[in-house]
CSV table of C-alpha atoms in Angstrom, one decimal:
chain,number,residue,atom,x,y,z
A,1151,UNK,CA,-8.2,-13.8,17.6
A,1152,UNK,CA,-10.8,-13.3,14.8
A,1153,UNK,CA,-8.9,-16.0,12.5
A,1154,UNK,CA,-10.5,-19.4,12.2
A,1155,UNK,CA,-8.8,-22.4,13.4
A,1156,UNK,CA,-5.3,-20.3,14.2
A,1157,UNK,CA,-3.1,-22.6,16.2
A,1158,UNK,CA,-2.0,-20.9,19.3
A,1159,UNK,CA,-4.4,-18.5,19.7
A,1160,UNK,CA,-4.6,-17.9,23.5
A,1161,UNK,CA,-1.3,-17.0,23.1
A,1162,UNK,CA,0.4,-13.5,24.0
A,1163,UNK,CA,2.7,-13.1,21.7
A,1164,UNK,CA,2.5,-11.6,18.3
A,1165,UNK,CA,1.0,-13.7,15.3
A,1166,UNK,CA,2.5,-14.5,11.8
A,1167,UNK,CA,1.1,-14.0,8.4
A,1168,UNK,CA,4.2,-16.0,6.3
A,1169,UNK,CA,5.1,-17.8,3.5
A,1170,UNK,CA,6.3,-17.4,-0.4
A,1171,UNK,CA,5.5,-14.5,-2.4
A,1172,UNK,CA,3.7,-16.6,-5.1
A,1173,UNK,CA,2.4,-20.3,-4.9
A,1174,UNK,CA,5.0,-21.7,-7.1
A,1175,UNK,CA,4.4,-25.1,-6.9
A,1176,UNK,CA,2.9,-28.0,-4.1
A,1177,UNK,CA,6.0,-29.7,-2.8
A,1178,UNK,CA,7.9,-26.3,-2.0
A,1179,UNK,CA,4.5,-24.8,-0.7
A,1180,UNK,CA,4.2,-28.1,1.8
A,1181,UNK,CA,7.8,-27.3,2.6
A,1182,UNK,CA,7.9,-24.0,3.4
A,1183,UNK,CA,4.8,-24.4,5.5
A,1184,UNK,CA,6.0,-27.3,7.2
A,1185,UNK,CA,9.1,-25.7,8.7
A,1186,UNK,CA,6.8,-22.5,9.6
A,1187,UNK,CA,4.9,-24.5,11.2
A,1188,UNK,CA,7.1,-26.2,13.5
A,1189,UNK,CA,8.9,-22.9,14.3
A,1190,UNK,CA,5.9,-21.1,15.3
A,1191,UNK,CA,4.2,-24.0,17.0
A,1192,UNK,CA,7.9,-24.5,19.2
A,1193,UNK,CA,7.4,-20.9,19.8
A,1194,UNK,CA,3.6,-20.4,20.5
A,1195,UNK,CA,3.7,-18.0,17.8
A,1196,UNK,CA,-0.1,-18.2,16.2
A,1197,UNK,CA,0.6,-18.6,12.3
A,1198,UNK,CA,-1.3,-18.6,9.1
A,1199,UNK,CA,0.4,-19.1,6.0
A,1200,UNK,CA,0.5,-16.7,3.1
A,1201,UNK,CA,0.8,-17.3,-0.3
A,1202,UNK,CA,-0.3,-15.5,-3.7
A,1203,UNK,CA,-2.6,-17.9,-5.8
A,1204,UNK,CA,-2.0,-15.2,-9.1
A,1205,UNK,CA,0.1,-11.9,-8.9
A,1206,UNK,CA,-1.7,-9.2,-10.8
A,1207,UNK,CA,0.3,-6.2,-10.2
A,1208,UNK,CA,3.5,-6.8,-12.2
A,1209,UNK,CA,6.3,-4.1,-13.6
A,1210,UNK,CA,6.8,-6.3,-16.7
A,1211,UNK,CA,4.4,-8.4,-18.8
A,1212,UNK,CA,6.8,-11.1,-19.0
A,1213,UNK,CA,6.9,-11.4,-15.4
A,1214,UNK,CA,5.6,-14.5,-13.1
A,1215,UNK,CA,2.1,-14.0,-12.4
A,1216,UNK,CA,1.3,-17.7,-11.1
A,1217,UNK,CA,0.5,-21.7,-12.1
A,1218,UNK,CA,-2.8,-21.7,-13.1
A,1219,UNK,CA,-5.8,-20.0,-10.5
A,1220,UNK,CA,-7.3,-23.3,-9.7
A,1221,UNK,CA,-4.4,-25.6,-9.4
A,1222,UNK,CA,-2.4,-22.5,-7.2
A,1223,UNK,CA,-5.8,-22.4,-5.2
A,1224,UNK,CA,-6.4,-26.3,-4.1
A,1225,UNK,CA,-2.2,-26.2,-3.2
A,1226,UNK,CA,-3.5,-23.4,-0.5
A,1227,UNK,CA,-6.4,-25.4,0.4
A,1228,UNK,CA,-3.9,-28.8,1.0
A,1229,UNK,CA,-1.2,-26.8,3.1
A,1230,UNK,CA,-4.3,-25.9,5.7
A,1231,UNK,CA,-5.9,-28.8,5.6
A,1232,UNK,CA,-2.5,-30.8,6.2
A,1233,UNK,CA,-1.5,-29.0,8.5
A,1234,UNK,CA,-4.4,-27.3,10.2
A,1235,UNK,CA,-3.3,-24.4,9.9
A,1236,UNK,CA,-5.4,-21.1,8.1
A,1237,UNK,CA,-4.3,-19.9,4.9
A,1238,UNK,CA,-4.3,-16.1,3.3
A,1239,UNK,CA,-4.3,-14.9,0.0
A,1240,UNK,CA,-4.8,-12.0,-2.2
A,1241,UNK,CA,-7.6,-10.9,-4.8
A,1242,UNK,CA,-7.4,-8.1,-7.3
A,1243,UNK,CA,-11.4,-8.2,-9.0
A,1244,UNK,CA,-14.5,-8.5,-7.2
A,1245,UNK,CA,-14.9,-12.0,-9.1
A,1246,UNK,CA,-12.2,-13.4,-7.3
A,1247,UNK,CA,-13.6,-12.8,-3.7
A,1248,UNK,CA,-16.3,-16.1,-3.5
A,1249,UNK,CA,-13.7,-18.0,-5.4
A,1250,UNK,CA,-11.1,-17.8,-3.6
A,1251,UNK,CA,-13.2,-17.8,-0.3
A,1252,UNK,CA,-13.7,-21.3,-1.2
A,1253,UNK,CA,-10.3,-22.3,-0.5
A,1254,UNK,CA,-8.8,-20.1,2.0
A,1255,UNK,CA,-9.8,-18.4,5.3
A,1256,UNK,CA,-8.3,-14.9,4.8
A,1257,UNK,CA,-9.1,-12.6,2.0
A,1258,UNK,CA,-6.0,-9.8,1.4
A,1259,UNK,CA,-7.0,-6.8,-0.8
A,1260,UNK,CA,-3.7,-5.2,-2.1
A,1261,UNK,CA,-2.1,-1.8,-0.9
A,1262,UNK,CA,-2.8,-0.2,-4.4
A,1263,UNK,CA,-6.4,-1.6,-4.2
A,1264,UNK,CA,-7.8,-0.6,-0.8
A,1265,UNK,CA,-9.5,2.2,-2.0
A,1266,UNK,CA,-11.6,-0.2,-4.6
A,1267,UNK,CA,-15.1,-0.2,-3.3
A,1268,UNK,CA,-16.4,-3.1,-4.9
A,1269,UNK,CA,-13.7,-5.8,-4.0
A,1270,UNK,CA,-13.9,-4.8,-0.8
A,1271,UNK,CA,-17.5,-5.2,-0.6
A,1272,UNK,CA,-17.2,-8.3,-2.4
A,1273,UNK,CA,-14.4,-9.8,-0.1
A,1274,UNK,CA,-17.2,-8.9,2.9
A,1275,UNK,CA,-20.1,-10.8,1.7
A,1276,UNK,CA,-18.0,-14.1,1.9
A,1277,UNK,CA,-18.0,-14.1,5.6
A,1278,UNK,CA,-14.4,-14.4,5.6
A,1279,UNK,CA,-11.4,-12.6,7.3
A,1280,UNK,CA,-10.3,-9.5,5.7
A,1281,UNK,CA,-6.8,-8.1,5.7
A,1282,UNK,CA,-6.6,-4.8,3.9
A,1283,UNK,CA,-3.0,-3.7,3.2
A,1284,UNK,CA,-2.8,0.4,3.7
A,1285,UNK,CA,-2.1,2.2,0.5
A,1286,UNK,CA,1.3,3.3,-0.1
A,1287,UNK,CA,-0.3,6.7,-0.6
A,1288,UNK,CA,-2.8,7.0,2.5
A,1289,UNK,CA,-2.0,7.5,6.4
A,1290,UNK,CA,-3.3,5.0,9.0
A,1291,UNK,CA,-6.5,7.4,9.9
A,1292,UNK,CA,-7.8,7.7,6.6
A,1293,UNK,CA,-8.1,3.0,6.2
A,1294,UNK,CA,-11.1,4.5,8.4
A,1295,UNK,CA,-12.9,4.7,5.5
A,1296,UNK,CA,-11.7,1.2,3.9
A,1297,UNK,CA,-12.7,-0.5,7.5
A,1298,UNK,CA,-16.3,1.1,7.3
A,1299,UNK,CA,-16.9,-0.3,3.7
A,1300,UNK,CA,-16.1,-3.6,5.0
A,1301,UNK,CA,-18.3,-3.4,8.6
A,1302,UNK,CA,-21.4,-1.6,6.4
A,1303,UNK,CA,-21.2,-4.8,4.3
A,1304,UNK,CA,-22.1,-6.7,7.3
A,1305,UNK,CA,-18.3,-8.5,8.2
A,1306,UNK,CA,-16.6,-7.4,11.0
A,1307,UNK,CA,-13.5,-10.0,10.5
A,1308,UNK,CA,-11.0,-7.1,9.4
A,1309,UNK,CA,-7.2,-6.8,9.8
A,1310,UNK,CA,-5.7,-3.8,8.8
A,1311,UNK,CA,-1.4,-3.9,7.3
A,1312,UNK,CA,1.0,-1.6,6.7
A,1313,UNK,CA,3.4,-1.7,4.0
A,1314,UNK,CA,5.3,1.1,4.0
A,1315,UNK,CA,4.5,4.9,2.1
A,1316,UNK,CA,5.8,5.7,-1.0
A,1317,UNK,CA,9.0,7.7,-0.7
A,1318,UNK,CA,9.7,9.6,-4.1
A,1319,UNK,CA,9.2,7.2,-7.4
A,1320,UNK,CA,11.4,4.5,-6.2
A,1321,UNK,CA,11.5,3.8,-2.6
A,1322,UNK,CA,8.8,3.1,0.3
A,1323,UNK,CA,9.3,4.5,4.0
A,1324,UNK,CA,7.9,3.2,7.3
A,1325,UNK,CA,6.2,6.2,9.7
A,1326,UNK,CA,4.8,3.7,12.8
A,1327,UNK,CA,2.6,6.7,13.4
A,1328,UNK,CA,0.3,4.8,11.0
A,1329,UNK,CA,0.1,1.3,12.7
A,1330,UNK,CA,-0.9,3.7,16.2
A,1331,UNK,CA,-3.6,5.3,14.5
A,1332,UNK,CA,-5.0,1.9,12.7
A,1333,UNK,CA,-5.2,0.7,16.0
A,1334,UNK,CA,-7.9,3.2,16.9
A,1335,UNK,CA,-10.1,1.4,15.0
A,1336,UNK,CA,-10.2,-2.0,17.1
A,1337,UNK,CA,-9.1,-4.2,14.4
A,1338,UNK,CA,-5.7,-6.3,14.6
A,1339,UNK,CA,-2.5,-4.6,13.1
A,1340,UNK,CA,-0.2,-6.0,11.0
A,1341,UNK,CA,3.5,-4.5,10.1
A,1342,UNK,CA,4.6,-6.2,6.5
A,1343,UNK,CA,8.2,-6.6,7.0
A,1344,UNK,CA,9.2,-7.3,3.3
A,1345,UNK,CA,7.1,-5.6,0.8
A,1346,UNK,CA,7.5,-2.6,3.0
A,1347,UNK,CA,11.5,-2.9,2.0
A,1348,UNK,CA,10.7,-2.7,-2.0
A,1349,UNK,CA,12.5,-0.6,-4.1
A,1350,UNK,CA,9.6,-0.4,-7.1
A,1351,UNK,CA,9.9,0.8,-10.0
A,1352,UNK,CA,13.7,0.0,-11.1
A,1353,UNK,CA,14.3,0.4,-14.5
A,1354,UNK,CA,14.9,-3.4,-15.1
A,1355,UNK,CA,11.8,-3.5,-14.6
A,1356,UNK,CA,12.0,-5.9,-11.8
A,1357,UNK,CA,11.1,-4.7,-8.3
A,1358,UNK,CA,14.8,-4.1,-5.9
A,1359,UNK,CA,14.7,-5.0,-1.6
A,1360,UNK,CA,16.8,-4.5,1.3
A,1361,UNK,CA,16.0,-7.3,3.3
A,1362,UNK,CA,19.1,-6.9,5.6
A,1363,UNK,CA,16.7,-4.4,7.1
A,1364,UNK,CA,13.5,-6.5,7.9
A,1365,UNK,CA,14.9,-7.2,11.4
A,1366,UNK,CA,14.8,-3.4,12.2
A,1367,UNK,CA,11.4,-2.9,10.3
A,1368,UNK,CA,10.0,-6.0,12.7
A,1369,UNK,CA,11.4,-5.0,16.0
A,1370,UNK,CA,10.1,-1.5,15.4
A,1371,UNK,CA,6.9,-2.6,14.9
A,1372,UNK,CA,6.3,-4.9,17.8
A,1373,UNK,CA,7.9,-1.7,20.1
A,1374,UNK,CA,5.4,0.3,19.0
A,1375,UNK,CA,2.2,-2.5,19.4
A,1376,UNK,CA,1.6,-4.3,16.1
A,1377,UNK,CA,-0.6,-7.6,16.9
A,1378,UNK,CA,0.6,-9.3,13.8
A,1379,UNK,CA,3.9,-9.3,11.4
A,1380,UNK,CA,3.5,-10.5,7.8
A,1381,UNK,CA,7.1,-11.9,6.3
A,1382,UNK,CA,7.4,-13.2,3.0
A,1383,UNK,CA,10.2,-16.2,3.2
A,1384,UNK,CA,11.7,-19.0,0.8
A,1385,UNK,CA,14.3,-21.4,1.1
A,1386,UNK,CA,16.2,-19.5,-1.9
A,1387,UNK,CA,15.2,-15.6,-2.7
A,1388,UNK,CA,17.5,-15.1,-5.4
A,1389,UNK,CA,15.7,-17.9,-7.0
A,1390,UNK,CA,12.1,-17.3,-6.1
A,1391,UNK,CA,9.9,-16.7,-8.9
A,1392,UNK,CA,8.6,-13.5,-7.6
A,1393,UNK,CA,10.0,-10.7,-4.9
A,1394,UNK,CA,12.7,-12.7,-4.1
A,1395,UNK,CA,14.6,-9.4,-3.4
A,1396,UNK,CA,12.6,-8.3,-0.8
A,1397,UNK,CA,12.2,-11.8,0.9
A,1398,UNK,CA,13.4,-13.2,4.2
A,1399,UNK,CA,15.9,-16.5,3.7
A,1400,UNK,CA,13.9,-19.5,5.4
A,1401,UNK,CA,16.3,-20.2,7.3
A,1402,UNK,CA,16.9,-16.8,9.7
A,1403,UNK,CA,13.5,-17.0,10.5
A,1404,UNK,CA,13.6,-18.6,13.8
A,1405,UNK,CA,16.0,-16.6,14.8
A,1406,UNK,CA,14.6,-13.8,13.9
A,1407,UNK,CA,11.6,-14.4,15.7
A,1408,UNK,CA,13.1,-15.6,18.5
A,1409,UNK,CA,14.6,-11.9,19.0
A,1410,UNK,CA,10.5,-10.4,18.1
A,1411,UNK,CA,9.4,-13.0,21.5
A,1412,UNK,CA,12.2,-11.1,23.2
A,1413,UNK,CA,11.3,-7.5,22.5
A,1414,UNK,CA,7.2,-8.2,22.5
A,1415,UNK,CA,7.7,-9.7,26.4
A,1416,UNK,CA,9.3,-6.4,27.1
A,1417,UNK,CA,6.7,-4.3,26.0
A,1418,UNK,CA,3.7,-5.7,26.7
């Protein structure tokens, strides 16, 4: 496993990028990693938890974007150090990448991003782990190119994610053809159950889901050989402050990856 200080890592199944959309505040943070935590530790499911320090890519101007970068920031740094676990989260300008390196272990460049020379060279140079989420508009062959930016700028710590491919204005579709070919490069794989259920683009202005499906968009994935599954999850969707429609409820998450354990020991 190329991420530092994951817990579990001699172990065979499947690991777990997880947590809220957005860092929305310490105590819920601590809570929703604490209960990760002991699932995945009961488990032996290596887990790092996932949470957005500042969400730049909003439909609305009004929307959440985040807490404050700093304060947002140390919350991720006291959910790894508390419970010794690593912690990933997403940058949008080159700036960001030593800033945020400071506080986390995993540096994720956004789907709509990927393409963006610079933050990828920027997230390089920090020596950390970087997880580059496949553009909604590119196949799995051609994050070759995303991949050698990062290795030419002297970091071979990559992870490569799917999210889905866009699907007419308003709708994404999975084709697991891409997470085969990513694999070709000899980087882990990573299926993102949620945002890969978005409906963008509504005219509300506020992005639409169908989580009832993120069971079938996980068991697909491990069938087919994904390393690693990224879930967003909160104790209360409808009330999170950012793609709460797309997000697994907390509390089907065991059970859910119970069932993942069940279909990865069958394929492997």
């Amino acid at each position: 496993m190329i991420i530092p200080n994951i817990k579990n890592s001699d172990s065979t199944n499947f690991f777990l990028l997880a947590g809220p959309c957005a860092i929305e505040g310490e105590e819920i943070a601590l809570r929703i990693a604490e209960r990760i935590v002991k699932i995945t530790d009961k488990l032996n499911i290596p887990y790092v938890f996932k949470g957005s320090y500042r969400k730049a890519n909003r439909s609305r101007l009004d929307s959440f974007t985040g807490i404050g970068d700093e304060k947002a920031l140390k919350i991720l740094a006291k959910v790894g150090k508390e419970f010794g676990i690593p912690t990933v989260t997403d940058i949008h300008e080159s700036h960001e990448a030593a800033i945020a390196a400071e506080y986390v272990d995993v540096l994720q460049i956004p789907a709509f991003l990927c393409r963006q020379t610079e933050l990828l060279v920027a997230a390089a140079k920090t020596g950390k782990v970087v997880n580059i989420k496949k553009g909604q508009f590119l196949s799995g062959a051609s994050m070759k190119h995303a991949v050698g930016k990062v290795q030419d700028a002297g970091n071979p710590n990559i992870i490569l994610t799917d999210r889905g491919n866009s699907f007419g204005y308003q709708d994404l579709i999975v084709d697991y053809r891409n997470l085969v070919e990513m694999k070709q490069f000899n980087v882990p794989v990573v299926m993102d159950c949620t945002h890969s259920l978005q409906q963008p683009n509504q005219e509300s202005g506020v992005t639409g889901g169908k989580p009832e499906l993120i069971e079938t968009i996980a068991k697909a994935a491990i069938a087919v050989g994904a390393d690693g599954l990224f879930i967003e999850t909160h104790p209360d969707p409808k009330n999170a402050k950012s793609d709460g429609a797309n997000m697994l409820q907390l509390d089907l998450l065991e059970g859910l990856l119970e069932k993942l354990i069940r279909v990865r020991q069958a394929v492997i």
